[in-house]
XYZ file of C-alpha atoms in Angstrom:
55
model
C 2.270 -10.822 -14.598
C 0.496 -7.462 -13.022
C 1.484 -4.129 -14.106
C 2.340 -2.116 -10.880
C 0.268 0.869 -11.320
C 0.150 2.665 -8.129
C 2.682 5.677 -7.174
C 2.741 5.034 -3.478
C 5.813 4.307 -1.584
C 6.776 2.446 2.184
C 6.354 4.638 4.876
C 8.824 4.766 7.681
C 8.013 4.546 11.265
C 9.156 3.457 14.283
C 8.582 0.244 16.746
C 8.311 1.316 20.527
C 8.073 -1.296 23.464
C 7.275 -0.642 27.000
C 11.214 0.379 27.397
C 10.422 3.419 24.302
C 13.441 2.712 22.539
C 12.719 3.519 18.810
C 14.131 1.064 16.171
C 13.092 2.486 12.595
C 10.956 -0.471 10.623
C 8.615 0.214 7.392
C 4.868 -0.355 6.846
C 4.323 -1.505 2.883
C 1.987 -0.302 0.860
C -1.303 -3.018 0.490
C -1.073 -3.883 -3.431
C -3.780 -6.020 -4.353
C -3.863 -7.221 -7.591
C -7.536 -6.081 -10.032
C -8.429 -6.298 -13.405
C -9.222 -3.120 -15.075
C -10.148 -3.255 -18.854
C -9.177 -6.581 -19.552
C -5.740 -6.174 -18.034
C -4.146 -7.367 -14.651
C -2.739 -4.173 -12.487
C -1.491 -4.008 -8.768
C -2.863 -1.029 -7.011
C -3.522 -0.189 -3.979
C -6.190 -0.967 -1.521
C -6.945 2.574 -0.896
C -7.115 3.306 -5.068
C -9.318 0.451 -5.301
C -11.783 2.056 -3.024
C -11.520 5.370 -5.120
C -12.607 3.941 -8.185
C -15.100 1.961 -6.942
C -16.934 4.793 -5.277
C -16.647 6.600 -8.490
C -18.262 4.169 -10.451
């Protein structure tokens, strides 16, 4: 099983048809799962880029 590493939480926003009536719904965060030193972690997509472009 993958250790969840990243800090990031859902974000809340809202769904709006042609009639503009908000209902609230939440966008998850993309955790992909990576091995980094020998171990499985789920972090984020966004994280993932960061440490590859530091490498």
């Amino acid at each position: 099983m993958a250790k969840n590493v990243s800090n990031r939480k859902n974000m809340s926003s809202q769904n709006r048809p042609f009639s503009l009536k908000a209902t609230k719904k939440t966008q998850k965060v993309n955790l992909q799962t990576v091995v980094v030193d020998g171990k499985k972690v789920r972090m984020s997509t966004k994280e993932i880029k960061s440490i590859k472009k530091s490498k």
